[in-house]
């Protein structure tokens, strides 16, 4: 993918989407997939994982990705506001269920996967801790993500339990859906939570290197954290693999 520098993207019209470059960052990939699903064109903007990203901060006020900027509107960084922007700008089937009960369930499950103190947030703290307290203290001096995610030894220690609880609820939901004859996490059609799970599931089982290459350290961190989660119901990865196969989700980064 050819990324545009933030300083150049700032003067463009239309949708500019800051994305973590050259690694399979799940927040960025899932945001891209949401816009791709709706056929929304965007200019991909360079964001360097764990970098200073000074030009991006000067433009949007945000260091991390994804950041969606449409024309002169305020930057959007939260997963739900990015989803709503894609729904507004794009076409095709909605990724938000029309019924209020299913909509609330989809939003709640998505937030447990993506949101603060949710599944991937908790596992990120676990990954920060993998080298032990001394290494974490050293990394914290150079990597702003430690403070941005509120890293602490206590938080990392609690992370596996929090992540397991989310997986247990998601597993129950998939089993109930399968028993009811439905093929998706909520309702009977693809929704945003299916896309989010497809990308964030790498923390349970990484995709093969041939389809999703990643830095060795990143894959090792995923695999160690995934091992700490223990055995999970195969339905989680089965669903991930089917969504990728049937909906052509991107792994281009």
mmCIF file of C-alpha atoms in Angstrom:
data_model
loop_
_atom_site.group_PDB
_atom_site.id
_atom_site.type_symbol
_atom_site.label_atom_id
_atom_site.label_comp_id
_atom_site.label_asym_id
_atom_site.label_seq_id
_atom_site.Cartn_x
_atom_site.Cartn_y
_atom_site.Cartn_z
ATOM 1 C CA UNK A 1 0.000 0.000 0.000
ATOM 2 C CA UNK A 2 1.232 3.486 -0.867
ATOM 3 C CA UNK A 3 0.838 5.752 2.141
ATOM 4 C CA UNK A 4 0.620 9.533 2.049
ATOM 5 C CA UNK A 5 2.511 11.582 4.592
ATOM 6 C CA UNK A 6 0.214 13.394 7.048
ATOM 7 C CA UNK A 7 1.505 16.835 6.049
ATOM 8 C CA UNK A 8 0.449 16.165 2.434
ATOM 9 C CA UNK A 9 -2.848 14.487 3.336
ATOM 10 C CA UNK A 10 -3.905 17.468 5.401
ATOM 11 C CA UNK A 11 -4.552 19.560 2.274
ATOM 12 C CA UNK A 12 -6.609 16.925 0.463
ATOM 13 C CA UNK A 13 -10.388 16.724 0.231
ATOM 14 C CA UNK A 14 -12.491 13.663 0.893
ATOM 15 C CA UNK A 15 -11.706 10.902 3.346
ATOM 16 C CA UNK A 16 -8.195 10.555 4.700
ATOM 17 C CA UNK A 17 -7.569 7.456 6.834
ATOM 18 C CA UNK A 18 -4.467 7.263 9.012
ATOM 19 C CA UNK A 19 -3.384 3.638 9.296
ATOM 20 C CA UNK A 20 -0.580 1.826 11.054
ATOM 21 C CA UNK A 21 1.728 0.964 8.181
ATOM 22 C CA UNK A 22 3.369 -2.314 7.178
ATOM 23 C CA UNK A 23 2.065 -4.486 10.033
ATOM 24 C CA UNK A 24 -1.314 -6.242 10.459
ATOM 25 C CA UNK A 25 -2.568 -3.794 13.085
ATOM 26 C CA UNK A 26 -6.114 -4.971 13.876
ATOM 27 C CA UNK A 27 -7.604 -1.548 14.622
ATOM 28 C CA UNK A 28 -6.379 -0.199 11.285
ATOM 29 C CA UNK A 29 -7.271 -3.267 9.239
ATOM 30 C CA UNK A 30 -10.782 -3.480 10.652
ATOM 31 C CA UNK A 31 -11.395 0.225 9.989
ATOM 32 C CA UNK A 32 -10.240 -0.261 6.396
ATOM 33 C CA UNK A 33 -12.507 -3.277 6.004
ATOM 34 C CA UNK A 34 -15.505 -1.266 7.223
ATOM 35 C CA UNK A 35 -14.915 1.445 4.597
ATOM 36 C CA UNK A 36 -14.125 -1.133 1.916
ATOM 37 C CA UNK A 37 -17.369 -2.963 2.650
ATOM 38 C CA UNK A 38 -19.271 0.258 1.973
ATOM 39 C CA UNK A 39 -17.236 1.137 -1.097
ATOM 40 C CA UNK A 40 -15.877 4.347 0.421
ATOM 41 C CA UNK A 41 -12.702 5.621 -1.239
ATOM 42 C CA UNK A 42 -10.003 7.005 1.044
ATOM 43 C CA UNK A 43 -6.439 8.218 0.966
ATOM 44 C CA UNK A 44 -4.283 5.998 3.217
ATOM 45 C CA UNK A 45 -2.167 8.135 5.532
ATOM 46 C CA UNK A 46 1.054 6.961 7.178
ATOM 47 C CA UNK A 47 1.065 6.256 10.904
ATOM 48 C CA UNK A 48 4.092 4.559 12.464
ATOM 49 C CA UNK A 49 3.257 2.165 15.255
ATOM 50 C CA UNK A 50 4.672 3.369 18.608
ATOM 51 C CA UNK A 51 6.232 6.337 16.772
ATOM 52 C CA UNK A 52 6.096 10.030 17.596
ATOM 53 C CA UNK A 53 3.954 10.749 14.498
ATOM 54 C CA UNK A 54 4.436 14.469 15.054
ATOM 55 C CA UNK A 55 2.845 15.588 11.774
ATOM 56 C CA UNK A 56 -0.206 13.431 12.419
ATOM 57 C CA UNK A 57 -0.563 14.919 15.911
ATOM 58 C CA UNK A 58 -0.203 18.442 14.551
ATOM 59 C CA UNK A 59 -3.000 17.799 12.066
ATOM 60 C CA UNK A 60 -5.452 15.585 13.978
ATOM 61 C CA UNK A 61 -4.405 15.833 17.617
ATOM 62 C CA UNK A 62 -3.931 12.054 17.695
ATOM 63 C CA UNK A 63 -0.797 9.925 17.648
ATOM 64 C CA UNK A 64 -2.286 6.471 17.126
ATOM 65 C CA UNK A 65 -4.320 4.920 14.313
ATOM 66 C CA UNK A 66 -6.842 4.684 12.857
ATOM 67 C CA UNK A 67 -7.879 8.302 12.451
ATOM 68 C CA UNK A 68 -10.555 9.148 9.883
ATOM 69 C CA UNK A 69 -10.783 12.724 8.605
ATOM 70 C CA UNK A 70 -13.524 13.599 6.133
ATOM 71 C CA UNK A 71 -13.218 16.997 4.451
ATOM 72 C CA UNK A 72 -13.217 19.647 7.187
ATOM 73 C CA UNK A 73 -15.047 17.553 9.768
ATOM 74 C CA UNK A 74 -13.482 16.727 13.118
ATOM 75 C CA UNK A 75 -11.144 13.714 13.185
ATOM 76 C CA UNK A 76 -12.796 10.461 14.228
ATOM 77 C CA UNK A 77 -10.805 7.931 16.236
ATOM 78 C CA UNK A 78 -13.307 5.741 18.106
ATOM 79 C CA UNK A 79 -14.410 2.510 16.448
ATOM 80 C CA UNK A 80 -18.110 3.414 16.702
ATOM 81 C CA UNK A 81 -17.782 6.896 15.240
ATOM 82 C CA UNK A 82 -15.660 5.501 12.398
ATOM 83 C CA UNK A 83 -18.333 2.871 11.756
ATOM 84 C CA UNK A 84 -21.075 5.499 11.652
ATOM 85 C CA UNK A 85 -19.025 7.630 9.245
ATOM 86 C CA UNK A 86 -18.653 4.670 6.887
ATOM 87 C CA UNK A 87 -22.375 3.983 7.107
ATOM 88 C CA UNK A 88 -23.123 7.609 6.228
ATOM 89 C CA UNK A 89 -20.677 7.930 3.345
ATOM 90 C CA UNK A 90 -21.006 4.492 1.815
ATOM 91 C CA UNK A 91 -23.436 2.168 0.116
ATOM 92 C CA UNK A 92 -24.416 -1.461 0.330
ATOM 93 C CA UNK A 93 -25.759 -3.523 3.232
ATOM 94 C CA UNK A 94 -25.507 -1.888 6.628
ATOM 95 C CA UNK A 95 -23.129 -3.394 9.174
ATOM 96 C CA UNK A 96 -25.416 -2.235 11.985
ATOM 97 C CA UNK A 97 -28.501 -4.353 12.721
ATOM 98 C CA UNK A 98 -31.797 -2.479 12.256
ATOM 99 C CA UNK A 99 -33.514 -3.886 15.351
ATOM 100 C CA UNK A 100 -32.676 -2.221 18.650
ATOM 101 C CA UNK A 101 -32.015 -5.418 20.610
ATOM 102 C CA UNK A 102 -29.612 -6.832 18.035
ATOM 103 C CA UNK A 103 -28.051 -3.403 17.544
ATOM 104 C CA UNK A 104 -27.375 -3.032 21.249
ATOM 105 C CA UNK A 105 -25.928 -6.551 21.363
ATOM 106 C CA UNK A 106 -23.654 -5.886 18.383
ATOM 107 C CA UNK A 107 -22.396 -2.601 19.827
ATOM 108 C CA UNK A 108 -21.860 -4.167 23.251
ATOM 109 C CA UNK A 109 -19.919 -7.142 21.930
ATOM 110 C CA UNK A 110 -17.843 -4.904 19.671
ATOM 111 C CA UNK A 111 -16.960 -2.644 22.570
ATOM 112 C CA UNK A 112 -15.894 -5.638 24.652
ATOM 113 C CA UNK A 113 -13.537 -6.605 21.836
ATOM 114 C CA UNK A 114 -12.197 -3.140 20.918
ATOM 115 C CA UNK A 115 -12.960 -0.764 23.737
ATOM 116 C CA UNK A 116 -11.012 0.456 26.731
ATOM 117 C CA UNK A 117 -10.345 -2.383 29.194
ATOM 118 C CA UNK A 118 -11.809 -4.852 26.702
ATOM 119 C CA UNK A 119 -10.331 -7.935 25.046
ATOM 120 C CA UNK A 120 -7.490 -6.530 22.983
ATOM 121 C CA UNK A 121 -6.801 -3.665 25.402
ATOM 122 C CA UNK A 122 -6.256 -6.188 28.192
ATOM 123 C CA UNK A 123 -4.098 -8.468 26.055
ATOM 124 C CA UNK A 124 -1.963 -5.523 24.973
ATOM 125 C CA UNK A 125 -1.084 -4.954 28.637
ATOM 126 C CA UNK A 126 -0.221 -8.637 28.905
ATOM 127 C CA UNK A 127 2.049 -8.383 25.853
ATOM 128 C CA UNK A 128 3.743 -5.312 27.333
ATOM 129 C CA UNK A 129 4.626 -7.404 30.379
ATOM 130 C CA UNK A 130 6.034 -10.470 28.621
ATOM 131 C CA UNK A 131 9.710 -9.584 29.114
ATOM 132 C CA UNK A 132 9.265 -9.005 32.825
ATOM 133 C CA UNK A 133 9.088 -5.832 34.937
ATOM 134 C CA UNK A 134 12.602 -4.619 34.139
ATOM 135 C CA UNK A 135 12.094 -4.803 30.387
ATOM 136 C CA UNK A 136 8.662 -3.190 30.688
ATOM 137 C CA UNK A 137 10.216 -0.289 32.609
ATOM 138 C CA UNK A 138 12.841 0.160 29.891
ATOM 139 C CA UNK A 139 10.310 -0.019 27.066
ATOM 140 C CA UNK A 140 8.061 2.462 28.813
ATOM 141 C CA UNK A 141 10.711 5.182 28.450
ATOM 142 C CA UNK A 142 10.644 4.948 24.632
ATOM 143 C CA UNK A 143 7.194 3.613 23.763
ATOM 144 C CA UNK A 144 4.344 6.067 24.498
ATOM 145 C CA UNK A 145 1.791 3.274 24.191
ATOM 146 C CA UNK A 146 2.660 2.002 27.673
ATOM 147 C CA UNK A 147 1.331 5.183 29.247
ATOM 148 C CA UNK A 148 -1.448 5.696 26.703
ATOM 149 C CA UNK A 149 -2.863 2.289 27.567
ATOM 150 C CA UNK A 150 -2.345 2.755 31.297
ATOM 151 C CA UNK A 151 0.177 -0.045 31.683
ATOM 152 C CA UNK A 152 0.782 -1.375 35.162
ATOM 153 C CA UNK A 153 1.897 -4.742 36.516
ATOM 154 C CA UNK A 154 -1.487 -5.079 38.205
ATOM 155 C CA UNK A 155 -3.333 -4.352 34.968
ATOM 156 C CA UNK A 156 -1.241 -6.862 33.063
ATOM 157 C CA UNK A 157 -1.847 -9.504 35.728
ATOM 158 C CA UNK A 158 -5.611 -9.022 35.411
ATOM 159 C CA UNK A 159 -5.549 -8.950 31.608
ATOM 160 C CA UNK A 160 -5.823 -12.670 30.891
ATOM 161 C CA UNK A 161 -8.881 -13.062 33.080
ATOM 162 C CA UNK A 162 -10.603 -10.103 31.446
ATOM 163 C CA UNK A 163 -9.805 -11.389 27.962
ATOM 164 C CA UNK A 164 -11.049 -14.890 28.816
ATOM 165 C CA UNK A 165 -14.355 -13.478 30.018
ATOM 166 C CA UNK A 166 -14.908 -11.732 26.684
ATOM 167 C CA UNK A 167 -14.042 -14.888 24.752
ATOM 168 C CA UNK A 168 -16.427 -16.941 26.884
ATOM 169 C CA UNK A 169 -19.291 -14.564 26.130
ATOM 170 C CA UNK A 170 -18.460 -14.483 22.428
ATOM 171 C CA UNK A 171 -18.289 -18.280 22.342
ATOM 172 C CA UNK A 172 -21.705 -18.569 23.989
ATOM 173 C CA UNK A 173 -23.097 -16.147 21.415
ATOM 174 C CA UNK A 174 -21.686 -18.073 18.456
ATOM 175 C CA UNK A 175 -22.966 -21.391 19.812
ATOM 176 C CA UNK A 176 -26.440 -19.941 20.370
ATOM 177 C CA UNK A 177 -26.431 -18.466 16.874
ATOM 178 C CA UNK A 178 -25.378 -21.768 15.327
ATOM 179 C CA UNK A 179 -28.096 -23.623 17.205
ATOM 180 C CA UNK A 180 -30.634 -21.094 15.930
ATOM 181 C CA UNK A 181 -29.446 -21.616 12.348
ATOM 182 C CA UNK A 182 -27.630 -18.282 12.024
ATOM 183 C CA UNK A 183 -24.153 -17.938 10.527
ATOM 184 C CA UNK A 184 -23.077 -14.643 12.086
ATOM 185 C CA UNK A 185 -22.388 -13.339 15.579
ATOM 186 C CA UNK A 186 -25.543 -11.206 15.698
ATOM 187 C CA UNK A 187 -28.642 -11.618 13.549
ATOM 188 C CA UNK A 188 -28.606 -13.361 10.190
ATOM 189 C CA UNK A 189 -26.228 -11.121 8.215
ATOM 190 C CA UNK A 190 -22.691 -9.813 8.400
ATOM 191 C CA UNK A 191 -22.301 -7.004 10.939
ATOM 192 C CA UNK A 192 -19.376 -4.954 12.156
ATOM 193 C CA UNK A 193 -18.673 -7.307 15.055
ATOM 194 C CA UNK A 194 -17.933 -10.163 12.624
ATOM 195 C CA UNK A 195 -15.318 -7.968 10.959
ATOM 196 C CA UNK A 196 -13.829 -6.863 14.259
ATOM 197 C CA UNK A 197 -13.553 -10.426 15.507
ATOM 198 C CA UNK A 198 -11.923 -11.555 12.255
ATOM 199 C CA UNK A 199 -9.000 -9.185 12.829
ATOM 200 C CA UNK A 200 -8.738 -9.301 16.622
ATOM 201 C CA UNK A 201 -8.875 -13.101 16.671
ATOM 202 C CA UNK A 202 -5.147 -13.180 15.923
ATOM 203 C CA UNK A 203 -4.692 -12.964 19.682
ATOM 204 C CA UNK A 204 -6.310 -16.404 19.934
ATOM 205 C CA UNK A 205 -4.687 -17.977 16.871
ATOM 206 C CA UNK A 206 -2.553 -16.125 14.354
ATOM 207 C CA UNK A 207 -3.304 -16.350 10.668
ATOM 208 C CA UNK A 208 -0.761 -18.299 8.594
ATOM 209 C CA UNK A 209 2.388 -16.441 7.609
ATOM 210 C CA UNK A 210 1.612 -16.977 3.930
ATOM 211 C CA UNK A 211 -1.613 -14.973 4.160
ATOM 212 C CA UNK A 212 -0.650 -12.571 6.934
ATOM 213 C CA UNK A 213 3.094 -11.943 7.280
ATOM 214 C CA UNK A 214 4.129 -10.005 10.351
ATOM 215 C CA UNK A 215 7.303 -9.163 12.282
ATOM 216 C CA UNK A 216 8.628 -12.123 14.214
ATOM 217 C CA UNK A 217 8.311 -10.307 17.535
ATOM 218 C CA UNK A 218 4.668 -9.452 16.872
ATOM 219 C CA UNK A 219 3.780 -13.037 15.997
ATOM 220 C CA UNK A 220 5.629 -14.357 19.019
ATOM 221 C CA UNK A 221 3.806 -11.938 21.334
ATOM 222 C CA UNK A 222 0.450 -13.001 19.899
ATOM 223 C CA UNK A 223 1.320 -16.666 20.265
ATOM 224 C CA UNK A 224 2.550 -16.342 23.852
ATOM 225 C CA UNK A 225 -0.514 -14.345 24.885
ATOM 226 C CA UNK A 226 -2.762 -16.759 23.023
ATOM 227 C CA UNK A 227 -1.173 -19.663 24.872
ATOM 228 C CA UNK A 228 -1.930 -17.943 28.166
ATOM 229 C CA UNK A 229 -5.601 -17.845 27.201
ATOM 230 C CA UNK A 230 -5.695 -21.628 27.243
ATOM 231 C CA UNK A 231 -7.765 -23.865 25.014
ATOM 232 C CA UNK A 232 -10.681 -22.091 23.373
ATOM 233 C CA UNK A 233 -13.700 -23.480 21.580
ATOM 234 C CA UNK A 234 -12.812 -24.089 17.900
ATOM 235 C CA UNK A 235 -15.939 -22.149 16.900
ATOM 236 C CA UNK A 236 -14.048 -18.885 17.436
ATOM 237 C CA UNK A 237 -11.407 -19.556 14.790
ATOM 238 C CA UNK A 238 -13.848 -21.392 12.528
ATOM 239 C CA UNK A 239 -15.994 -18.279 12.400
ATOM 240 C CA UNK A 240 -12.971 -16.052 11.763
ATOM 241 C CA UNK A 241 -11.785 -18.204 8.879
ATOM 242 C CA UNK A 242 -15.226 -18.355 7.270
ATOM 243 C CA UNK A 243 -15.698 -14.597 7.421
ATOM 244 C CA UNK A 244 -12.318 -14.042 5.771
ATOM 245 C CA UNK A 245 -13.090 -16.606 3.076
ATOM 246 C CA UNK A 246 -16.618 -15.454 2.272
ATOM 247 C CA UNK A 247 -16.245 -11.693 2.555
ATOM 248 C CA UNK A 248 -12.800 -11.042 1.052
ATOM 249 C CA UNK A 249 -11.507 -9.026 3.995
ATOM 250 C CA UNK A 250 -8.271 -7.223 3.273
ATOM 251 C CA UNK A 251 -4.883 -8.242 4.631
ATOM 252 C CA UNK A 252 -3.017 -5.628 2.612
ATOM 253 C CA UNK A 253 -0.940 -3.384 4.827
#
